[in-house]
Amino acid sequence: MSDTTASTPSTSQELSGKVILVTGGASGLGAALSHVLTEAGAQVMVGDINHDKAFRVADLLRTQAIAFDVSDPEQARKAIEDTVKQFGKLDVLINNAGTDVTCSLDEVDIADWDRVMRTNLFGPFLLSKFAVPHLRQTSGQIINIASTAAKRAWPNASAYHASKYGVLGLSHALHAELRPQKIKVTAVLAGGMRTPFLLDRFPDIDVSTLQDPMNVAKAVKSVLTMPEQTVIPEIMVLPMQETSWP
């Protein structure tokens, strides 16, 4: 991944005044999002289950952090409340936190399946539910980070596919439900990225086929800066060298 925390030059103010909570914000795409959105003038709350990493990223970006588990209802509710208490409002929720288990159906442990589903799908549901009353006040936005795994499938990833297909379904359902309330909801289907999520688990992967997470973060920023009259329900962001997608 690119060095997303080396400096914080304010090169634009496209998101000036916006308050954004990024879950899974301490590494990978989450760290890239935290950097890009802060650079664009937003006030970012870096949320992550890893306390030390979250506060390290926040310190480098001169913003705030909160450590919490997205799959815990009380912690999710408090994260939303603490973000509003810290910044006075909430404009954007980015459901980015995710996890995986790579093994066959025969081998997958029930507890691991539950962990993946609770983090990847139950977490976005919880945070969206608790965020919506605040987003109504700001005509806000929800960004759900899905994956190309929500459109295709490969072996030994049943829990991950089930969760990401679910995130895509949840996102479209919320788009239909919340659009009349002036809340925009977008699913971002990201192709392979050079992040620890892939590189730590698949050390032999061809990194030339992966994209910089900063590129996906910039795509998210573009969604957030669309005119008020326009909503993008779904966007797919692929590496140019993606070999398993047409």
PDB file of C-alpha atoms in Angstrom:
ATOM      1  CA  MET A   1       0.000   0.000   0.000  1.00  0.00           C
ATOM      2  CA  SER A   2       1.085   3.560  -0.562  1.00  0.00           C
ATOM      3  CA  ASP A   3       2.307   5.554   2.400  1.00  0.00           C
ATOM      4  CA  THR A   4      -1.014   7.122   3.336  1.00  0.00           C
ATOM      5  CA  THR A   5       0.130   8.747   6.549  1.00  0.00           C
ATOM      6  CA  ALA A   6       3.464  10.398   5.814  1.00  0.00           C
ATOM      7  CA  SER A   7       2.000  13.886   5.509  1.00  0.00           C
ATOM      8  CA  THR A   8      -1.304  15.688   5.450  1.00  0.00           C
ATOM      9  CA  PRO A   9      -1.084  18.384   2.773  1.00  0.00           C
ATOM     10  CA  SER A  10      -4.415  20.134   2.330  1.00  0.00           C
ATOM     11  CA  THR A  11      -4.600  20.049  -1.462  1.00  0.00           C
ATOM     12  CA  SER A  12      -8.368  20.526  -1.749  1.00  0.00           C
ATOM     13  CA  GLN A  13     -11.351  21.389   0.357  1.00  0.00           C
ATOM     14  CA  GLU A  14     -14.012  19.490  -1.585  1.00  0.00           C
ATOM     15  CA  LEU A  15     -15.292  17.885   1.625  1.00  0.00           C
ATOM     16  CA  SER A  16     -14.722  20.820   3.950  1.00  0.00           C
ATOM     17  CA  GLY A  17     -17.151  20.759   6.853  1.00  0.00           C
ATOM     18  CA  LYS A  18     -18.113  17.108   6.356  1.00  0.00           C
ATOM     19  CA  VAL A  19     -17.874  14.692   9.296  1.00  0.00           C
ATOM     20  CA  ILE A  20     -17.048  11.133   8.238  1.00  0.00           C
ATOM     21  CA  LEU A  21     -16.778   7.928  10.274  1.00  0.00           C
ATOM     22  CA  VAL A  22     -14.569   5.310   8.589  1.00  0.00           C
ATOM     23  CA  THR A  23     -14.723   1.809  10.077  1.00  0.00           C
ATOM     24  CA  GLY A  24     -11.669  -0.373   9.658  1.00  0.00           C
ATOM     25  CA  GLY A  25      -9.904   2.940   9.230  1.00  0.00           C
ATOM     26  CA  ALA A  26      -6.480   1.998  10.584  1.00  0.00           C
ATOM     27  CA  SER A  27      -5.085  -0.093   7.730  1.00  0.00           C
ATOM     28  CA  GLY A  28      -5.472  -0.986   4.079  1.00  0.00           C
ATOM     29  CA  LEU A  29      -8.312   0.737   2.274  1.00  0.00           C
ATOM     30  CA  GLY A  30      -9.533   2.239   5.539  1.00  0.00           C
ATOM     31  CA  ALA A  31      -6.249   4.062   6.118  1.00  0.00           C
ATOM     32  CA  ALA A  32      -6.266   5.234   2.492  1.00  0.00           C
ATOM     33  CA  LEU A  33      -9.807   6.537   2.931  1.00  0.00           C
ATOM     34  CA  SER A  34      -8.886   8.306   6.152  1.00  0.00           C
ATOM     35  CA  HIS A  35      -5.975  10.009   4.391  1.00  0.00           C
ATOM     36  CA  VAL A  36      -7.778  10.987   1.167  1.00  0.00           C
ATOM     37  CA  LEU A  37     -10.869  12.311   2.930  1.00  0.00           C
ATOM     38  CA  THR A  38      -8.880  14.251   5.518  1.00  0.00           C
ATOM     39  CA  GLU A  39      -6.820  15.741   2.717  1.00  0.00           C
ATOM     40  CA  ALA A  40     -10.072  16.813   1.036  1.00  0.00           C
ATOM     41  CA  GLY A  41     -11.020  18.808   4.118  1.00  0.00           C
ATOM     42  CA  ALA A  42     -13.277  16.362   5.966  1.00  0.00           C
ATOM     43  CA  GLN A  43     -13.210  15.756   9.710  1.00  0.00           C
ATOM     44  CA  VAL A  44     -12.587  12.014   9.900  1.00  0.00           C
ATOM     45  CA  MET A  45     -13.202   9.718  12.829  1.00  0.00           C
ATOM     46  CA  VAL A  46     -10.857   6.748  12.377  1.00  0.00           C
ATOM     47  CA  GLY A  47     -12.703   3.720  13.725  1.00  0.00           C
ATOM     48  CA  ASP A  48     -11.001   0.364  14.144  1.00  0.00           C
ATOM     49  CA  ILE A  49     -11.003  -2.654  16.422  1.00  0.00           C
ATOM     50  CA  ASN A  50      -7.237  -2.164  16.874  1.00  0.00           C
ATOM     51  CA  HIS A  51      -6.859   0.679  19.376  1.00  0.00           C
ATOM     52  CA  ASP A  52      -3.158   1.386  18.819  1.00  0.00           C
ATOM     53  CA  LYS A  53      -3.349   1.438  15.029  1.00  0.00           C
ATOM     54  CA  ALA A  54      -6.460   3.616  15.032  1.00  0.00           C
ATOM     55  CA  PHE A  55      -4.912   6.259  17.254  1.00  0.00           C
ATOM     56  CA  ARG A  56      -1.605   6.118  15.393  1.00  0.00           C
ATOM     57  CA  VAL A  57      -3.333   6.901  12.083  1.00  0.00           C
ATOM     58  CA  ALA A  58      -5.451   9.599  13.717  1.00  0.00           C
ATOM     59  CA  ASP A  59      -2.401  11.253  15.276  1.00  0.00           C
ATOM     60  CA  LEU A  60      -0.570  11.312  11.954  1.00  0.00           C
ATOM     61  CA  LEU A  61      -3.588  12.797  10.200  1.00  0.00           C
ATOM     62  CA  ARG A  62      -4.279  15.192  13.072  1.00  0.00           C
ATOM     63  CA  THR A  63      -7.803  13.910  13.552  1.00  0.00           C
ATOM     64  CA  GLN A  64      -9.695  11.700  16.030  1.00  0.00           C
ATOM     65  CA  ALA A  65     -10.021   7.939  16.557  1.00  0.00           C
ATOM     66  CA  ILE A  66     -12.273   5.472  18.289  1.00  0.00           C
ATOM     67  CA  ALA A  67     -11.591   1.806  19.005  1.00  0.00           C
ATOM     68  CA  PHE A  68     -14.620  -0.471  18.768  1.00  0.00           C
ATOM     69  CA  ASP A  69     -15.978  -3.746  17.431  1.00  0.00           C
ATOM     70  CA  VAL A  70     -18.486  -3.117  14.630  1.00  0.00           C
ATOM     71  CA  SER A  71     -20.270  -6.406  15.397  1.00  0.00           C
ATOM     72  CA  ASP A  72     -21.144  -5.424  18.970  1.00  0.00           C
ATOM     73  CA  PRO A  73     -24.467  -3.525  19.088  1.00  0.00           C
ATOM     74  CA  GLU A  74     -23.592  -1.398  22.105  1.00  0.00           C
ATOM     75  CA  GLN A  75     -20.122  -0.524  20.814  1.00  0.00           C
ATOM     76  CA  ALA A  76     -21.533   0.335  17.378  1.00  0.00           C
ATOM     77  CA  ARG A  77     -24.196   2.587  18.898  1.00  0.00           C
ATOM     78  CA  LYS A  78     -21.619   4.316  21.097  1.00  0.00           C
ATOM     79  CA  ALA A  79     -19.255   4.843  18.151  1.00  0.00           C
ATOM     80  CA  ILE A  80     -21.944   6.777  16.312  1.00  0.00           C
ATOM     81  CA  GLU A  81     -22.843   8.771  19.416  1.00  0.00           C
ATOM     82  CA  ASP A  82     -19.200   9.538  20.213  1.00  0.00           C
ATOM     83  CA  THR A  83     -18.559  10.718  16.657  1.00  0.00           C
ATOM     84  CA  VAL A  84     -21.512  13.104  16.844  1.00  0.00           C
ATOM     85  CA  LYS A  85     -20.443  14.253  20.308  1.00  0.00           C
ATOM     86  CA  GLN A  86     -16.885  14.910  19.095  1.00  0.00           C
ATOM     87  CA  PHE A  87     -17.739  16.734  15.865  1.00  0.00           C
ATOM     88  CA  GLY A  88     -21.312  17.934  16.403  1.00  0.00           C
ATOM     89  CA  LYS A  89     -22.906  15.941  13.574  1.00  0.00           C
ATOM     90  CA  LEU A  90     -22.449  13.053  11.138  1.00  0.00           C
ATOM     91  CA  ASP A  91     -22.466  13.502   7.360  1.00  0.00           C
ATOM     92  CA  VAL A  92     -21.037  10.215   6.092  1.00  0.00           C
ATOM     93  CA  LEU A  93     -20.749   6.656   7.390  1.00  0.00           C
ATOM     94  CA  ILE A  94     -18.279   4.414   5.558  1.00  0.00           C
ATOM     95  CA  ASN A  95     -18.768   0.738   6.391  1.00  0.00           C
ATOM     96  CA  ASN A  96     -15.321  -0.558   5.490  1.00  0.00           C
ATOM     97  CA  ALA A  97     -14.349  -2.958   8.308  1.00  0.00           C
ATOM     98  CA  GLY A  98     -14.051  -6.524   7.062  1.00  0.00           C
ATOM     99  CA  THR A  99     -12.563  -9.931   7.737  1.00  0.00           C
ATOM    100  CA  ASP A 100     -12.329 -13.335   6.033  1.00  0.00           C
ATOM    101  CA  VAL A 101     -11.628 -17.008   6.531  1.00  0.00           C
ATOM    102  CA  THR A 102     -10.156 -19.058   3.686  1.00  0.00           C
ATOM    103  CA  CYS A 103     -11.023 -22.734   3.868  1.00  0.00           C
ATOM    104  CA  SER A 104     -13.432 -25.289   2.464  1.00  0.00           C
ATOM    105  CA  LEU A 105     -16.989 -25.768   3.671  1.00  0.00           C
ATOM    106  CA  ASP A 106     -15.875 -29.039   5.318  1.00  0.00           C
ATOM    107  CA  GLU A 107     -13.158 -27.228   7.241  1.00  0.00           C
ATOM    108  CA  VAL A 108     -14.751 -23.897   8.117  1.00  0.00           C
ATOM    109  CA  ASP A 109     -15.388 -23.520  11.806  1.00  0.00           C
ATOM    110  CA  ILE A 110     -18.871 -22.356  12.783  1.00  0.00           C
ATOM    111  CA  ALA A 111     -17.372 -19.667  15.011  1.00  0.00           C
ATOM    112  CA  ASP A 112     -15.274 -18.356  12.099  1.00  0.00           C
ATOM    113  CA  TRP A 113     -18.321 -18.263   9.819  1.00  0.00           C
ATOM    114  CA  ASP A 114     -20.188 -16.302  12.474  1.00  0.00           C
ATOM    115  CA  ARG A 115     -17.261 -13.899  12.945  1.00  0.00           C
ATOM    116  CA  VAL A 116     -17.101 -13.123   9.218  1.00  0.00           C
ATOM    117  CA  MET A 117     -20.846 -12.588   8.940  1.00  0.00           C
ATOM    118  CA  ARG A 118     -21.036 -10.452  12.067  1.00  0.00           C
ATOM    119  CA  THR A 119     -18.157  -8.211  11.012  1.00  0.00           C
ATOM    120  CA  ASN A 120     -18.915  -7.927   7.295  1.00  0.00           C
ATOM    121  CA  LEU A 121     -22.721  -7.835   7.287  1.00  0.00           C
ATOM    122  CA  PHE A 122     -24.170  -7.418  10.775  1.00  0.00           C
ATOM    123  CA  GLY A 123     -21.742  -4.544  11.469  1.00  0.00           C
ATOM    124  CA  PRO A 124     -22.878  -2.415   8.493  1.00  0.00           C
ATOM    125  CA  PHE A 125     -26.503  -3.075   9.460  1.00  0.00           C
ATOM    126  CA  LEU A 126     -25.896  -1.957  13.046  1.00  0.00           C
ATOM    127  CA  LEU A 127     -23.944   1.162  12.175  1.00  0.00           C
ATOM    128  CA  SER A 128     -26.403   2.185   9.461  1.00  0.00           C
ATOM    129  CA  LYS A 129     -29.328   1.722  11.850  1.00  0.00           C
ATOM    130  CA  PHE A 130     -27.716   3.897  14.517  1.00  0.00           C
ATOM    131  CA  ALA A 131     -26.404   6.472  12.023  1.00  0.00           C
ATOM    132  CA  VAL A 132     -29.608   7.125  10.082  1.00  0.00           C
ATOM    133  CA  PRO A 133     -31.282   9.415  12.668  1.00  0.00           C
ATOM    134  CA  HIS A 134     -28.210  11.662  12.466  1.00  0.00           C
ATOM    135  CA  LEU A 135     -27.855  11.382   8.684  1.00  0.00           C
ATOM    136  CA  ARG A 136     -31.444  12.567   8.240  1.00  0.00           C
ATOM    137  CA  GLN A 137     -30.372  15.858   9.806  1.00  0.00           C
ATOM    138  CA  THR A 138     -27.517  16.361   7.325  1.00  0.00           C
ATOM    139  CA  SER A 139     -28.926  14.743   4.154  1.00  0.00           C
ATOM    140  CA  GLY A 140     -25.988  12.420   4.630  1.00  0.00           C
ATOM    141  CA  GLN A 141     -24.485   9.409   2.907  1.00  0.00           C
ATOM    142  CA  ILE A 142     -23.667   5.776   3.614  1.00  0.00           C
ATOM    143  CA  ILE A 143     -20.845   4.089   1.704  1.00  0.00           C
ATOM    144  CA  ASN A 144     -20.764   0.301   1.967  1.00  0.00           C
ATOM    145  CA  ILE A 145     -17.457  -1.225   0.897  1.00  0.00           C
ATOM    146  CA  ALA A 146     -18.372  -4.474  -0.786  1.00  0.00           C
ATOM    147  CA  SER A 147     -16.155  -6.417  -3.191  1.00  0.00           C
ATOM    148  CA  THR A 148     -16.180  -8.082  -6.567  1.00  0.00           C
ATOM    149  CA  ALA A 149     -16.824 -11.100  -4.319  1.00  0.00           C
ATOM    150  CA  ALA A 150     -20.416  -9.825  -4.263  1.00  0.00           C
ATOM    151  CA  LYS A 151     -20.721 -10.528  -8.005  1.00  0.00           C
ATOM    152  CA  ARG A 152     -18.701 -13.697  -8.553  1.00  0.00           C
ATOM    153  CA  ALA A 153     -17.384 -16.635  -6.532  1.00  0.00           C
ATOM    154  CA  TRP A 154     -14.270 -18.722  -6.044  1.00  0.00           C
ATOM    155  CA  PRO A 155     -13.621 -21.836  -3.917  1.00  0.00           C
ATOM    156  CA  ASN A 156     -12.919 -21.872  -0.177  1.00  0.00           C
ATOM    157  CA  ALA A 157     -14.528 -18.509   0.588  1.00  0.00           C
ATOM    158  CA  SER A 158     -18.183 -19.294   1.274  1.00  0.00           C
ATOM    159  CA  ALA A 159     -18.444 -17.062   4.351  1.00  0.00           C
ATOM    160  CA  TYR A 160     -16.808 -14.105   2.625  1.00  0.00           C
ATOM    161  CA  HIS A 161     -18.993 -14.410  -0.475  1.00  0.00           C
ATOM    162  CA  ALA A 162     -22.150 -14.805   1.572  1.00  0.00           C
ATOM    163  CA  SER A 163     -21.284 -11.703   3.607  1.00  0.00           C
ATOM    164  CA  LYS A 164     -20.379  -9.545   0.603  1.00  0.00           C
ATOM    165  CA  TYR A 165     -23.421 -10.594  -1.417  1.00  0.00           C
ATOM    166  CA  GLY A 166     -25.355  -9.640   1.713  1.00  0.00           C
ATOM    167  CA  VAL A 167     -23.657  -6.239   1.946  1.00  0.00           C
ATOM    168  CA  LEU A 168     -24.586  -5.519  -1.658  1.00  0.00           C
ATOM    169  CA  GLY A 169     -28.205  -6.522  -1.006  1.00  0.00           C
ATOM    170  CA  LEU A 170     -28.329  -4.473   2.181  1.00  0.00           C
ATOM    171  CA  SER A 171     -26.875  -1.481   0.383  1.00  0.00           C
ATOM    172  CA  HIS A 172     -29.428  -1.565  -2.435  1.00  0.00           C
ATOM    173  CA  ALA A 173     -32.255  -2.052   0.075  1.00  0.00           C
ATOM    174  CA  LEU A 174     -31.100   0.974   2.063  1.00  0.00           C
ATOM    175  CA  HIS A 175     -30.737   2.988  -1.152  1.00  0.00           C
ATOM    176  CA  ALA A 176     -34.396   2.290  -1.950  1.00  0.00           C
ATOM    177  CA  GLU A 177     -35.560   2.977   1.608  1.00  0.00           C
ATOM    178  CA  LEU A 178     -33.481   6.048   2.434  1.00  0.00           C
ATOM    179  CA  ARG A 179     -33.409   7.861  -0.899  1.00  0.00           C
ATOM    180  CA  PRO A 180     -36.827   9.510  -0.232  1.00  0.00           C
ATOM    181  CA  GLN A 181     -35.346  10.731   3.070  1.00  0.00           C
ATOM    182  CA  LYS A 182     -32.515  12.484   1.179  1.00  0.00           C
ATOM    183  CA  ILE A 183     -29.882  10.001   2.391  1.00  0.00           C
ATOM    184  CA  LYS A 184     -27.631   8.622  -0.342  1.00  0.00           C
ATOM    185  CA  VAL A 185     -26.422   5.012  -0.149  1.00  0.00           C
ATOM    186  CA  THR A 186     -23.677   3.593  -2.353  1.00  0.00           C
ATOM    187  CA  ALA A 187     -22.116   0.155  -2.611  1.00  0.00           C
ATOM    188  CA  VAL A 188     -18.459   0.201  -3.680  1.00  0.00           C
ATOM    189  CA  LEU A 189     -17.341  -3.068  -5.273  1.00  0.00           C
ATOM    190  CA  ALA A 190     -13.561  -2.987  -5.043  1.00  0.00           C
ATOM    191  CA  GLY A 191     -11.334  -5.338  -7.008  1.00  0.00           C
ATOM    192  CA  GLY A 192      -8.046  -6.655  -5.642  1.00  0.00           C
ATOM    193  CA  MET A 193      -5.917  -4.135  -3.752  1.00  0.00           C
ATOM    194  CA  ARG A 194      -2.371  -4.098  -2.440  1.00  0.00           C
ATOM    195  CA  THR A 195      -3.413  -4.254   1.205  1.00  0.00           C
ATOM    196  CA  PRO A 196      -2.541  -6.521   4.151  1.00  0.00           C
ATOM    197  CA  PHE A 197      -5.980  -8.124   3.730  1.00  0.00           C
ATOM    198  CA  LEU A 198      -4.662  -9.905   0.618  1.00  0.00           C
ATOM    199  CA  LEU A 199      -0.893  -9.707   0.899  1.00  0.00           C
ATOM    200  CA  ASP A 200      -0.651 -11.186   4.398  1.00  0.00           C
ATOM    201  CA  ARG A 201      -2.787 -14.190   3.486  1.00  0.00           C
ATOM    202  CA  PHE A 202      -1.566 -14.773  -0.075  1.00  0.00           C
ATOM    203  CA  PRO A 203       2.172 -13.943  -0.128  1.00  0.00           C
ATOM    204  CA  ASP A 204       2.592 -15.447  -3.607  1.00  0.00           C
ATOM    205  CA  ILE A 205      -0.060 -13.234  -5.214  1.00  0.00           C
ATOM    206  CA  ASP A 206       1.024 -11.280  -8.300  1.00  0.00           C
ATOM    207  CA  VAL A 207       0.970  -7.716  -6.985  1.00  0.00           C
ATOM    208  CA  SER A 208       1.050  -6.351 -10.538  1.00  0.00           C
ATOM    209  CA  THR A 209      -2.586  -7.455 -10.883  1.00  0.00           C
ATOM    210  CA  LEU A 210      -3.645  -5.447  -7.820  1.00  0.00           C
ATOM    211  CA  GLN A 211      -4.497  -1.772  -7.462  1.00  0.00           C
ATOM    212  CA  ASP A 212      -3.308   0.797  -4.962  1.00  0.00           C
ATOM    213  CA  PRO A 213      -6.006   1.265  -2.285  1.00  0.00           C
ATOM    214  CA  MET A 214      -5.536   5.003  -2.698  1.00  0.00           C
ATOM    215  CA  ASN A 215      -7.160   4.652  -6.128  1.00  0.00           C
ATOM    216  CA  VAL A 216     -10.273   3.140  -4.578  1.00  0.00           C
ATOM    217  CA  ALA A 217     -10.278   5.824  -1.886  1.00  0.00           C
ATOM    218  CA  LYS A 218     -10.229   8.489  -4.603  1.00  0.00           C
ATOM    219  CA  ALA A 219     -13.182   6.797  -6.283  1.00  0.00           C
ATOM    220  CA  VAL A 220     -15.068   6.963  -2.981  1.00  0.00           C
ATOM    221  CA  LYS A 221     -14.209  10.649  -2.700  1.00  0.00           C
ATOM    222  CA  SER A 222     -15.658  11.202  -6.162  1.00  0.00           C
ATOM    223  CA  VAL A 223     -18.921   9.575  -5.066  1.00  0.00           C
ATOM    224  CA  LEU A 224     -19.030  11.839  -2.017  1.00  0.00           C
ATOM    225  CA  THR A 225     -18.541  14.953  -4.138  1.00  0.00           C
ATOM    226  CA  MET A 226     -21.339  14.305  -6.627  1.00  0.00           C
ATOM    227  CA  PRO A 227     -23.969  17.049  -6.938  1.00  0.00           C
ATOM    228  CA  GLU A 228     -26.787  16.989  -4.406  1.00  0.00           C
ATOM    229  CA  GLN A 229     -29.293  15.953  -7.067  1.00  0.00           C
ATOM    230  CA  THR A 230     -27.379  12.783  -8.015  1.00  0.00           C
ATOM    231  CA  VAL A 231     -26.877   9.450  -6.252  1.00  0.00           C
ATOM    232  CA  ILE A 232     -24.739   6.494  -7.364  1.00  0.00           C
ATOM    233  CA  PRO A 233     -26.229   3.274  -5.946  1.00  0.00           C
ATOM    234  CA  GLU A 234     -23.310   1.064  -7.031  1.00  0.00           C
ATOM    235  CA  ILE A 235     -19.794   1.515  -8.370  1.00  0.00           C
ATOM    236  CA  MET A 236     -17.152  -1.069  -9.281  1.00  0.00           C
ATOM    237  CA  VAL A 237     -13.448  -0.144  -9.090  1.00  0.00           C
ATOM    238  CA  LEU A 238     -11.125  -2.654 -10.767  1.00  0.00           C
ATOM    239  CA  PRO A 239      -7.365  -2.903 -11.290  1.00  0.00           C
ATOM    240  CA  MET A 240      -6.432  -2.533 -14.958  1.00  0.00           C
ATOM    241  CA  GLN A 241      -4.629  -5.894 -14.770  1.00  0.00           C
ATOM    242  CA  GLU A 242      -7.473  -7.776 -13.061  1.00  0.00           C
ATOM    243  CA  THR A 243      -7.332 -11.235 -14.665  1.00  0.00           C
ATOM    244  CA  SER A 244     -10.433 -12.848 -13.212  1.00  0.00           C
ATOM    245  CA  TRP A 245     -12.947 -10.201 -14.241  1.00  0.00           C
ATOM    246  CA  PRO A 246     -14.042  -9.438 -17.834  1.00  0.00           C
TER     247      PRO A 246
END
